[in-house]
mmCIF file of C-alpha atoms and ligand atoms in Angstrom:
data_model
loop_
_atom_site.group_PDB
_atom_site.id
_atom_site.type_symbol
_atom_site.label_atom_id
_atom_site.label_comp_id
_atom_site.label_asym_id
_atom_site.label_seq_id
_atom_site.Cartn_x
_atom_site.Cartn_y
_atom_site.Cartn_z
ATOM 1 C CA MET A 855 -0.057 -0.030 -0.030
ATOM 2 C CA ALA A 856 2.656 2.452 1.112
ATOM 3 C CA GLN A 857 4.438 1.548 -2.172
ATOM 4 C CA PHE A 858 1.214 2.403 -4.142
ATOM 5 C CA VAL A 859 0.890 5.794 -2.318
ATOM 6 C CA ASN A 860 4.691 6.624 -3.094
ATOM 7 C CA PHE A 861 3.790 5.889 -6.813
ATOM 8 C CA LEU A 862 0.795 8.098 -6.798
ATOM 9 C CA LEU A 863 2.843 10.838 -5.169
ATOM 10 C CA LEU A 864 5.654 10.482 -7.770
ATOM 11 C CA VAL A 865 3.281 10.570 -10.852
ATOM 12 C CA SER A 866 1.369 13.650 -9.408
ATOM 13 C CA LEU A 867 4.664 15.402 -8.827
ATOM 14 C CA ILE A 868 5.677 14.768 -12.454
ATOM 15 C CA ALA A 869 2.349 15.830 -13.664
ATOM 16 C CA PHE A 870 2.208 19.026 -11.919
ATOM 17 C CA ALA A 871 6.012 19.982 -11.860
ATOM 18 C CA PRO A 872 5.595 22.101 -14.965
ATOM 19 C CA LEU A 873 2.981 24.180 -13.137
ATOM 20 C CA CYS A 874 5.226 24.916 -10.322
ATOM 21 C CA PHE A 875 8.187 26.042 -12.413
ATOM 22 C CA CYS A 876 6.411 27.641 -15.452
ATOM 23 C CA THR A 877 3.434 29.288 -14.101
ATOM 24 C CA LYS A 878 2.899 32.825 -15.857
ATOM 25 C CA SER A 879 2.629 35.517 -13.229
ATOM 26 C CA ASN A 880 1.462 39.115 -13.881
ATOM 27 C CA TYR A 881 4.871 39.649 -14.963
ATOM 28 C CA GLY A 882 5.008 37.018 -17.506
ATOM 29 C CA TYR A 883 7.430 34.295 -16.764
ATOM 30 C CA LEU A 884 9.819 36.928 -15.109
ATOM 31 C CA TYR A 885 9.616 37.709 -11.419
ATOM 32 C CA PRO A 886 11.357 40.241 -9.044
ATOM 33 C CA GLN A 887 12.662 37.399 -6.634
ATOM 34 C CA PHE A 888 14.455 35.481 -9.286
ATOM 35 C CA TYR A 889 17.787 35.988 -7.615
ATOM 36 C CA ASP A 890 16.826 36.026 -4.097
ATOM 37 C CA HIS A 891 18.502 32.629 -3.436
ATOM 38 C CA SER A 892 21.013 32.321 -6.172
ATOM 39 C CA CYS A 893 22.495 35.952 -5.702
ATOM 40 C CA PRO A 894 20.795 37.885 -2.860
ATOM 41 C CA ASN A 895 23.112 40.918 -3.475
ATOM 42 C CA ALA A 896 22.606 41.095 -7.157
ATOM 43 C CA GLN A 897 20.380 44.309 -7.129
ATOM 44 C CA GLN A 898 22.541 45.975 -4.507
ATOM 45 C CA ILE A 899 25.652 45.394 -6.633
ATOM 46 C CA VAL A 900 23.959 46.797 -9.854
ATOM 47 C CA LYS A 901 22.736 49.752 -7.978
ATOM 48 C CA SER A 902 26.136 50.689 -6.570
ATOM 49 C CA VAL A 903 27.994 50.329 -9.807
ATOM 50 C CA VAL A 904 25.285 52.438 -11.712
ATOM 51 C CA ALA A 905 25.277 55.105 -8.845
ATOM 52 C CA LYS A 906 29.141 55.437 -9.205
ATOM 53 C CA ALA A 907 28.903 55.780 -12.905
ATOM 54 C CA VAL A 908 26.153 58.393 -12.731
ATOM 55 C CA ALA A 909 28.005 60.320 -9.968
ATOM 56 C CA LYS A 910 30.885 60.551 -12.298
ATOM 57 C CA GLU A 911 28.867 61.514 -15.425
ATOM 58 C CA THR A 912 25.215 62.289 -14.965
ATOM 59 C CA ARG A 913 24.371 61.619 -18.576
ATOM 60 C CA MET A 914 25.177 57.898 -18.119
ATOM 61 C CA ALA A 915 21.733 57.451 -16.473
ATOM 62 C CA ALA A 916 20.033 58.508 -19.784
ATOM 63 C CA SER A 917 22.390 56.354 -21.803
ATOM 64 C CA LEU A 918 21.562 53.108 -19.625
ATOM 65 C CA LEU A 919 17.876 53.817 -19.813
ATOM 66 C CA ARG A 920 18.081 54.069 -23.682
ATOM 67 C CA LEU A 921 20.349 50.892 -23.990
ATOM 68 C CA HIS A 922 17.419 48.699 -22.477
ATOM 69 C CA PHE A 923 15.035 50.262 -24.975
ATOM 70 C CA HIS A 924 17.329 49.491 -27.969
ATOM 71 C CA ASP A 925 17.900 45.998 -26.715
ATOM 72 C CA CYS A 926 14.226 45.167 -26.048
ATOM 73 C CA PHE A 927 12.903 46.236 -29.457
ATOM 74 C CA VAL A 928 15.347 43.781 -31.273
ATOM 75 C CA LYS A 929 14.382 40.099 -30.652
ATOM 76 C CA GLY A 930 13.175 40.944 -27.145
ATOM 77 C CA CYS A 931 15.146 41.930 -24.019
ATOM 78 C CA ASP A 932 18.093 39.493 -24.447
ATOM 79 C CA ALA A 933 21.287 41.665 -24.339
ATOM 80 C CA SER A 934 21.699 40.987 -28.034
ATOM 81 C CA ILE A 935 22.811 44.769 -28.336
ATOM 82 C CA LEU A 936 25.880 44.174 -26.179
ATOM 83 C CA LEU A 937 27.486 41.576 -28.421
ATOM 84 C CA ASP A 938 30.531 42.738 -30.400
ATOM 85 C CA SER A 939 31.070 41.528 -34.048
ATOM 86 C CA ARG A 940 32.743 38.176 -33.931
ATOM 87 C CA GLY A 941 32.558 34.897 -36.048
ATOM 88 C CA SER A 942 29.056 34.818 -37.564
ATOM 89 C CA ILE A 943 27.784 37.678 -35.227
ATOM 90 C CA ILE A 944 27.276 41.210 -36.726
ATOM 91 C CA SER A 945 27.044 43.686 -33.908
ATOM 92 C CA GLU A 946 24.049 45.699 -33.448
ATOM 93 C CA LYS A 947 26.198 48.604 -32.166
ATOM 94 C CA ARG A 948 26.826 49.245 -36.036
ATOM 95 C CA SER A 949 23.109 49.908 -36.740
ATOM 96 C CA ASN A 950 21.769 53.371 -37.661
ATOM 97 C CA PRO A 951 20.096 53.887 -34.294
ATOM 98 C CA ASN A 952 23.073 52.864 -32.235
ATOM 99 C CA ARG A 953 26.259 53.867 -34.319
ATOM 100 C CA ASN A 954 28.302 56.814 -32.670
ATOM 101 C CA SER A 955 25.083 57.089 -30.371
ATOM 102 C CA ALA A 956 24.500 54.046 -27.919
ATOM 103 C CA ARG A 957 26.787 54.153 -25.027
ATOM 104 C CA GLY A 958 27.138 52.920 -21.570
ATOM 105 C CA PHE A 959 28.788 49.466 -22.712
ATOM 106 C CA GLU A 960 31.590 49.845 -20.182
ATOM 107 C CA VAL A 961 29.448 50.471 -17.161
ATOM 108 C CA ILE A 962 27.469 47.232 -18.082
ATOM 109 C CA ASP A 963 30.855 45.294 -18.248
ATOM 110 C CA ASP A 964 31.804 46.794 -14.874
ATOM 111 C CA ILE A 965 28.401 45.431 -13.323
ATOM 112 C CA LYS A 966 28.908 42.074 -15.012
ATOM 113 C CA SER A 967 32.463 41.702 -13.649
ATOM 114 C CA ALA A 968 31.355 42.667 -9.970
ATOM 115 C CA LEU A 969 28.483 40.063 -10.328
ATOM 116 C CA GLU A 970 30.586 37.451 -11.557
ATOM 117 C CA LYS A 971 32.937 37.871 -8.610
ATOM 118 C CA GLU A 972 29.902 37.565 -6.229
ATOM 119 C CA CYS A 973 28.030 34.790 -7.880
ATOM 120 C CA PRO A 974 29.707 33.249 -11.171
ATOM 121 C CA ASN A 975 27.208 32.338 -13.995
ATOM 122 C CA THR A 976 24.279 33.467 -12.531
ATOM 123 C CA VAL A 977 22.929 36.989 -13.293
ATOM 124 C CA SER A 978 22.260 37.579 -17.081
ATOM 125 C CA CYS A 979 23.262 40.622 -19.104
ATOM 126 C CA ALA A 980 19.672 41.259 -20.094
ATOM 127 C CA ASP A 981 18.674 41.521 -16.408
ATOM 128 C CA ILE A 982 21.611 43.820 -15.658
ATOM 129 C CA MET A 983 20.332 46.227 -18.264
ATOM 130 C CA ALA A 984 16.711 46.144 -17.106
ATOM 131 C CA LEU A 985 18.090 46.895 -13.440
ATOM 132 C CA SER A 986 20.221 49.607 -14.679
ATOM 133 C CA ALA A 987 17.408 51.241 -16.634
ATOM 134 C CA ARG A 988 15.395 51.374 -13.419
ATOM 135 C CA ASP A 989 18.381 52.527 -10.999
ATOM 136 C CA SER A 990 19.130 55.429 -13.544
ATOM 137 C CA THR A 991 15.609 56.516 -13.534
ATOM 138 C CA VAL A 992 15.412 56.431 -9.724
ATOM 139 C CA LEU A 993 18.952 58.215 -9.507
ATOM 140 C CA THR A 994 17.817 61.164 -11.702
ATOM 141 C CA GLY A 995 14.699 61.784 -9.497
ATOM 142 C CA GLY A 996 12.127 59.533 -11.419
ATOM 143 C CA PRO A 997 9.904 56.622 -10.118
ATOM 144 C CA SER A 998 10.809 53.268 -8.968
ATOM 145 C CA TRP A 999 9.314 49.982 -9.683
ATOM 146 C CA GLU A 1000 9.988 46.186 -9.100
ATOM 147 C CA VAL A 1001 11.993 44.687 -11.836
ATOM 148 C CA PRO A 1002 10.752 41.347 -12.814
ATOM 149 C CA LEU A 1003 13.868 39.154 -13.546
ATOM 150 C CA GLY A 1004 14.998 35.908 -14.993
ATOM 151 C CA ARG A 1005 15.765 36.911 -18.568
ATOM 152 C CA ARG A 1006 18.484 34.930 -20.322
ATOM 153 C CA ASP A 1007 20.870 36.100 -22.858
ATOM 154 C CA SER A 1008 20.747 35.631 -26.595
ATOM 155 C CA LYS A 1009 23.370 33.789 -28.396
ATOM 156 C CA SER A 1010 22.994 35.938 -31.547
ATOM 157 C CA ALA A 1011 22.486 39.605 -32.708
ATOM 158 C CA SER A 1012 20.211 41.146 -35.413
ATOM 159 C CA LEU A 1013 21.613 44.076 -37.216
ATOM 160 C CA SER A 1014 18.706 44.256 -39.644
ATOM 161 C CA GLY A 1015 16.204 44.160 -36.618
ATOM 162 C CA SER A 1016 18.132 47.012 -34.900
ATOM 163 C CA ASN A 1017 17.825 48.966 -38.180
ATOM 164 C CA SER A 1018 14.188 48.252 -38.894
ATOM 165 C CA ASN A 1019 12.642 48.003 -35.454
ATOM 166 C CA ILE A 1020 13.872 50.963 -33.475
ATOM 167 C CA PRO A 1021 11.969 54.017 -34.365
ATOM 168 C CA ALA A 1022 13.906 56.928 -36.252
ATOM 169 C CA PRO A 1023 13.523 60.706 -35.150
ATOM 170 C CA ASN A 1024 12.141 61.475 -38.662
ATOM 171 C CA ASN A 1025 9.670 58.640 -38.746
ATOM 172 C CA THR A 1026 5.958 59.693 -38.854
ATOM 173 C CA PHE A 1027 3.690 59.410 -35.918
ATOM 174 C CA GLN A 1028 1.914 56.520 -37.416
ATOM 175 C CA THR A 1029 5.470 54.655 -38.206
ATOM 176 C CA ILE A 1030 6.579 55.121 -34.823
ATOM 177 C CA LEU A 1031 3.324 53.927 -33.137
ATOM 178 C CA THR A 1032 3.302 50.894 -35.575
ATOM 179 C CA LYS A 1033 6.794 49.997 -34.509
ATOM 180 C CA PHE A 1034 5.657 49.990 -30.840
ATOM 181 C CA LYS A 1035 2.588 48.060 -31.577
ATOM 182 C CA LEU A 1036 4.703 45.384 -33.218
ATOM 183 C CA GLN A 1037 6.438 45.168 -29.721
ATOM 184 C CA GLY A 1038 2.972 44.718 -28.048
ATOM 185 C CA LEU A 1039 2.985 48.373 -26.737
ATOM 186 C CA ASN A 1040 0.233 50.912 -27.243
ATOM 187 C CA VAL A 1041 -0.210 54.623 -27.743
ATOM 188 C CA VAL A 1042 -0.115 55.032 -23.777
ATOM 189 C CA ASP A 1043 3.211 53.251 -23.722
ATOM 190 C CA LEU A 1044 4.628 55.296 -26.603
ATOM 191 C CA VAL A 1045 3.791 58.705 -24.955
ATOM 192 C CA ALA A 1046 4.859 57.577 -21.421
ATOM 193 C CA LEU A 1047 8.184 55.946 -22.655
ATOM 194 C CA SER A 1048 9.143 58.998 -24.684
ATOM 195 C CA GLY A 1049 9.104 60.858 -21.410
ATOM 196 C CA SER A 1050 12.573 59.144 -21.045
ATOM 197 C CA HIS A 1051 13.615 62.223 -23.262
ATOM 198 C CA THR A 1052 13.433 64.258 -20.040
ATOM 199 C CA ILE A 1053 17.025 63.388 -19.610
ATOM 200 C CA GLY A 1054 20.064 62.983 -21.926
ATOM 201 C CA ASN A 1055 21.236 64.268 -25.163
ATOM 202 C CA SER A 1056 20.723 64.198 -28.823
ATOM 203 C CA ARG A 1057 23.273 64.928 -31.515
ATOM 204 C CA CYS A 1058 22.664 67.703 -34.023
ATOM 205 C CA VAL A 1059 22.432 65.155 -36.963
ATOM 206 C CA SER A 1060 19.372 63.479 -35.302
ATOM 207 C CA PHE A 1061 17.139 66.648 -35.733
ATOM 208 C CA ARG A 1062 18.962 68.885 -38.396
ATOM 209 C CA GLN A 1063 16.264 68.213 -40.859
ATOM 210 C CA ARG A 1064 13.719 70.046 -38.753
ATOM 211 C CA LEU A 1065 15.799 73.271 -38.736
ATOM 212 C CA TYR A 1066 16.411 73.592 -42.548
ATOM 213 C CA ASN A 1067 14.378 71.629 -44.617
ATOM 214 C CA GLN A 1068 11.504 69.624 -42.929
ATOM 215 C CA SER A 1069 9.370 68.517 -45.955
ATOM 216 C CA GLY A 1070 11.934 69.012 -48.798
ATOM 217 C CA ASN A 1071 10.572 72.526 -49.404
ATOM 218 C CA GLY A 1072 13.680 74.347 -47.822
ATOM 219 C CA GLN A 1073 11.543 75.547 -45.019
ATOM 220 C CA PRO A 1074 11.918 74.716 -41.073
ATOM 221 C CA ASP A 1075 9.317 72.534 -39.296
ATOM 222 C CA SER A 1076 6.470 75.013 -38.685
ATOM 223 C CA SER A 1077 5.543 72.991 -35.544
ATOM 224 C CA LEU A 1078 8.872 74.283 -33.939
ATOM 225 C CA ASP A 1079 9.066 77.409 -31.805
ATOM 226 C CA GLN A 1080 10.839 79.827 -34.111
ATOM 227 C CA SER A 1081 13.072 81.441 -31.468
ATOM 228 C CA TYR A 1082 14.061 77.938 -30.231
ATOM 229 C CA ALA A 1083 14.876 76.881 -33.719
ATOM 230 C CA ALA A 1084 17.046 79.841 -34.172
ATOM 231 C CA GLN A 1085 19.140 78.893 -31.064
ATOM 232 C CA LEU A 1086 19.439 75.339 -32.317
ATOM 233 C CA ARG A 1087 20.646 76.647 -35.615
ATOM 234 C CA ALA A 1088 23.479 78.309 -33.935
ATOM 235 C CA ARG A 1089 24.970 75.362 -33.034
ATOM 236 C CA CYS A 1090 23.795 72.885 -35.536
ATOM 237 C CA PRO A 1091 24.571 74.227 -38.914
ATOM 238 C CA ARG A 1092 23.284 73.269 -42.277
ATOM 239 C CA SER A 1093 26.330 71.099 -42.764
ATOM 240 C CA GLY A 1094 29.124 70.006 -40.219
ATOM 241 C CA GLY A 1095 28.793 69.701 -36.411
ATOM 242 C CA ASP A 1096 26.815 66.412 -36.712
ATOM 243 C CA GLN A 1097 27.964 65.205 -33.499
ATOM 244 C CA ASN A 1098 27.209 68.403 -31.500
ATOM 245 C CA LEU A 1099 25.081 67.757 -28.382
ATOM 246 C CA PHE A 1100 21.826 69.335 -27.372
ATOM 247 C CA PHE A 1101 19.827 68.563 -24.143
ATOM 248 C CA LEU A 1102 16.525 66.602 -25.058
ATOM 249 C CA ASP A 1103 15.001 68.689 -22.131
ATOM 250 C CA PHE A 1104 16.789 71.916 -21.866
ATOM 251 C CA VAL A 1105 14.800 73.113 -18.859
ATOM 252 C CA SER A 1106 15.960 70.250 -16.479
ATOM 253 C CA PRO A 1107 18.333 68.143 -18.663
ATOM 254 C CA THR A 1108 19.566 65.893 -15.760
ATOM 255 C CA LYS A 1109 16.214 65.765 -13.823
ATOM 256 C CA PHE A 1110 13.652 63.081 -14.421
ATOM 257 C CA ASP A 1111 10.416 64.890 -14.360
ATOM 258 C CA ASN A 1112 7.626 65.922 -16.635
ATOM 259 C CA SER A 1113 9.090 68.943 -18.166
ATOM 260 C CA TYR A 1114 9.503 67.071 -21.365
ATOM 261 C CA PHE A 1115 5.844 67.202 -21.853
ATOM 262 C CA LYS A 1116 5.474 70.923 -20.874
ATOM 263 C CA LEU A 1117 8.136 71.598 -23.657
ATOM 264 C CA LEU A 1118 5.946 69.702 -26.165
ATOM 265 C CA LEU A 1119 2.906 71.998 -25.266
ATOM 266 C CA ALA A 1120 5.273 74.973 -25.851
ATOM 267 C CA SER A 1121 6.407 73.688 -29.326
ATOM 268 C CA LYS A 1122 9.948 73.167 -27.971
ATOM 269 C CA GLY A 1123 10.414 69.359 -28.398
ATOM 270 C CA LEU A 1124 13.764 68.714 -29.734
ATOM 271 C CA LEU A 1125 13.210 65.721 -32.036
ATOM 272 C CA ASN A 1126 10.678 65.549 -34.681
ATOM 273 C CA SER A 1127 9.570 62.280 -32.947
ATOM 274 C CA ASP A 1128 9.052 64.222 -29.928
ATOM 275 C CA GLN A 1129 6.838 66.922 -31.273
ATOM 276 C CA VAL A 1130 4.577 64.828 -33.336
ATOM 277 C CA LEU A 1131 3.168 63.309 -30.110
ATOM 278 C CA PHE A 1132 1.473 66.677 -29.731
ATOM 279 C CA THR A 1133 0.626 67.443 -33.294
ATOM 280 C CA LYS A 1134 -0.488 64.409 -35.224
ATOM 281 C CA ASN A 1135 -2.801 62.259 -33.085
ATOM 282 C CA GLU A 1136 -5.753 62.994 -30.748
ATOM 283 C CA ALA A 1137 -5.173 60.330 -28.157
ATOM 284 C CA SER A 1138 -1.559 61.064 -28.020
ATOM 285 C CA MET A 1139 -2.268 64.915 -27.577
ATOM 286 C CA GLU A 1140 -4.489 64.150 -24.738
ATOM 287 C CA LEU A 1141 -1.762 61.995 -23.037
ATOM 288 C CA VAL A 1142 0.903 64.798 -23.492
ATOM 289 C CA LYS A 1143 -1.443 67.303 -21.755
ATOM 290 C CA LYS A 1144 -2.256 64.860 -18.897
ATOM 291 C CA TYR A 1145 1.421 64.137 -18.183
ATOM 292 C CA ALA A 1146 2.204 67.871 -18.551
ATOM 293 C CA TYR A 1147 -0.022 68.741 -16.034
ATOM 294 C CA ASN A 1148 0.274 65.800 -13.484
ATOM 295 C CA ASN A 1149 3.887 64.486 -12.698
ATOM 296 C CA GLU A 1150 2.360 61.738 -10.580
ATOM 297 C CA LEU A 1151 0.511 60.240 -13.465
ATOM 298 C CA PHE A 1152 3.350 60.244 -15.743
ATOM 299 C CA PHE A 1153 5.587 58.561 -12.997
ATOM 300 C CA GLU A 1154 2.907 55.887 -12.624
ATOM 301 C CA GLN A 1155 2.479 55.055 -16.236
ATOM 302 C CA PHE A 1156 6.222 55.302 -17.052
ATOM 303 C CA ALA A 1157 6.872 52.558 -14.375
ATOM 304 C CA ALA A 1158 4.123 50.473 -15.673
ATOM 305 C CA SER A 1159 5.193 50.814 -19.361
ATOM 306 C CA MET A 1160 8.824 50.063 -18.470
ATOM 307 C CA VAL A 1161 7.792 46.760 -16.864
ATOM 308 C CA LYS A 1162 5.771 46.037 -20.102
ATOM 309 C CA MET A 1163 8.711 46.969 -22.217
ATOM 310 C CA GLY A 1164 11.190 44.881 -20.240
ATOM 311 C CA ASN A 1165 8.752 41.874 -20.620
ATOM 312 C CA ILE A 1166 9.068 41.946 -24.625
ATOM 313 C CA SER A 1167 9.893 38.213 -25.577
ATOM 314 C CA PRO A 1168 12.303 37.316 -22.807
ATOM 315 C CA SER A 1169 14.291 34.096 -23.055
ATOM 316 C CA THR A 1170 13.671 31.950 -20.110
ATOM 317 C CA GLY A 1171 14.116 28.346 -18.880
ATOM 318 C CA SER A 1172 16.649 26.695 -21.064
ATOM 319 C CA LYS A 1173 16.611 29.197 -24.017
ATOM 320 C CA GLY A 1174 19.636 31.459 -24.430
ATOM 321 C CA GLU A 1175 22.385 31.439 -21.751
ATOM 322 C CA ILE A 1176 23.930 33.332 -18.939
ATOM 323 C CA ARG A 1177 26.824 35.001 -20.587
ATOM 324 C CA LYS A 1178 30.115 35.240 -18.726
ATOM 325 C CA TYR A 1179 31.104 38.359 -20.597
ATOM 326 C CA CYS A 1180 28.166 40.561 -21.757
ATOM 327 C CA ARG A 1181 30.217 41.421 -25.123
ATOM 328 C CA LYS A 1182 30.481 37.808 -26.211
ATOM 329 C CA ILE A 1183 28.478 34.364 -26.229
ATOM 330 C CA ASN A 1184 29.921 31.662 -23.930
ATOM 331 C CA SER A 1185 31.083 29.407 -26.708
HETATM 332 C C1 LIG B 1696 9.365 57.071 -29.638
HETATM 333 C C2 LIG B 1696 10.497 56.927 -30.556
HETATM 334 C C3 LIG B 1696 11.806 57.311 -30.124
HETATM 335 C C4 LIG B 1696 12.578 57.839 -30.912
HETATM 336 C C5 LIG B 1696 12.307 58.125 -32.335
HETATM 337 C C6 LIG B 1696 13.895 58.148 -30.225
HETATM 338 C C7 LIG B 1696 14.890 58.638 -30.733
HETATM 339 C C8 LIG B 1696 16.134 59.199 -30.105
HETATM 340 C C9 LIG B 1696 17.243 59.855 -30.758
HETATM 341 C C10 LIG B 1696 17.277 60.248 -32.073
HETATM 342 C C11 LIG B 1696 18.055 60.188 -29.514
HETATM 343 C C12 LIG B 1696 19.440 60.888 -29.703
HETATM 344 C C13 LIG B 1696 20.322 59.973 -30.309
HETATM 345 C C14 LIG B 1696 21.573 60.677 -30.827
HETATM 346 O O1 LIG B 1696 21.442 61.608 -31.425
HETATM 347 O O2 LIG B 1696 22.755 60.168 -30.507
HETATM 348 C C15 LIG B 1696 17.552 59.656 -28.346
HETATM 349 C C16 LIG B 1696 17.983 59.737 -27.200
HETATM 350 C C17 LIG B 1696 17.447 59.263 -26.129
HETATM 351 N N1 LIG B 1696 16.532 58.283 -26.015
HETATM 352 FE FE1 LIG B 1696 15.094 57.926 -27.437
HETATM 353 N N2 LIG B 1696 13.690 57.626 -28.992
HETATM 354 C C18 LIG B 1696 12.449 57.070 -28.741
HETATM 355 C C19 LIG B 1696 11.953 56.532 -27.739
HETATM 356 C C20 LIG B 1696 12.708 56.269 -26.467
HETATM 357 C C21 LIG B 1696 12.400 55.458 -25.456
HETATM 358 C C22 LIG B 1696 10.943 54.577 -25.421
HETATM 359 C C23 LIG B 1696 13.277 55.478 -24.531
HETATM 360 C C24 LIG B 1696 13.373 54.825 -23.200
HETATM 361 C C25 LIG B 1696 12.546 53.925 -22.707
HETATM 362 C C26 LIG B 1696 14.209 56.519 -25.061
HETATM 363 C C27 LIG B 1696 15.394 57.003 -24.247
HETATM 364 C C28 LIG B 1696 16.403 57.792 -24.721
HETATM 365 C C29 LIG B 1696 17.188 58.457 -23.825
HETATM 366 C C30 LIG B 1696 17.313 58.295 -22.327
HETATM 367 C C31 LIG B 1696 18.062 59.325 -24.732
HETATM 368 C C32 LIG B 1696 19.152 60.184 -24.334
HETATM 369 C C33 LIG B 1696 20.557 59.193 -24.490
HETATM 370 C C34 LIG B 1696 21.848 59.677 -23.936
HETATM 371 O O3 LIG B 1696 21.917 60.894 -23.677
HETATM 372 O O4 LIG B 1696 22.862 59.000 -24.034
HETATM 373 N N3 LIG B 1696 13.959 56.925 -26.135
HETATM 374 N N4 LIG B 1696 16.199 58.986 -28.698
#
């Protein structure tokens, strides 16, 4: 009899085991406690390295936040953006959105090497990026949120995916929204996440067209405040100065707040992709107004949309790997 009971127990364990390990939670297959036992200090280590890097250069917070976005839009949040070109891998760092623009790779390396010392082969590069994006937001005064964890790292990169999936600053509102929808994100996510442009910089080359020849008619963008446009032209000439930097939110460039949305109301968005949020679509315009008037609402939605973005097609279980070095696959 005892043997039969044991047999029944074994059968039910096997039958229900997948439920125990693969149950989808509110966060999908990721959950914030993922490293609680395997690397209890993981979050603290990430935070302290990010804090040091941001103390050294405030802009690094913006760069790390953007890195997570550019990773998630290409094959999901799998750290594919971190891979250097090697063997059959062509790095996403070469793509149009990333070339001479994406930064923060050394900070991710520093975090990874600190984590490898504490708990080898345990914390993925993809999770490091998700945590760094949250910590960067908090360090600059933005909202905090619990980061669902357990992503695994990809063994490949996609240069073409990086070129086609990440929206460009001169894309139309519709194209940008379509690119978000392809990732399972909606207009609310688009507007809230664009609020990231409350910190960080853009190069002249990313918005020059607006200053001189918006629609191929030799005229500047009429939705751009003309005195602001004149200031921009002073350091972003018709040709040359491509790499000259400008604050995305010139009122409070290092503070994570809703001033980005207030600037859109005043026709002082820096990128065309910023200003179209307030000129081309009714739903988007309403959201911009809401966030401009209500910082708390912006913070709440931003946190929720960051969790949603961080949940784009994560590799879990036995897919992918935990890279030893974020810049290369293990074998
Ligand atoms: C909606 C479509 C978006 C477009 C077209 C866009 C485009 C751009 C461009 C062109 C730059 C300047 C790059 C350069 O000139 O080097 C930039 C910077 C930045 N973007 Fe976006 N972006 C978008 C959405 C987002 C999202 C969703 C996030 C984060 C969740 C984000 C975070 C940032 C940050 C923080 C910077 C400043 C980076 C730094 O200073 O290093 N952007 N973006």
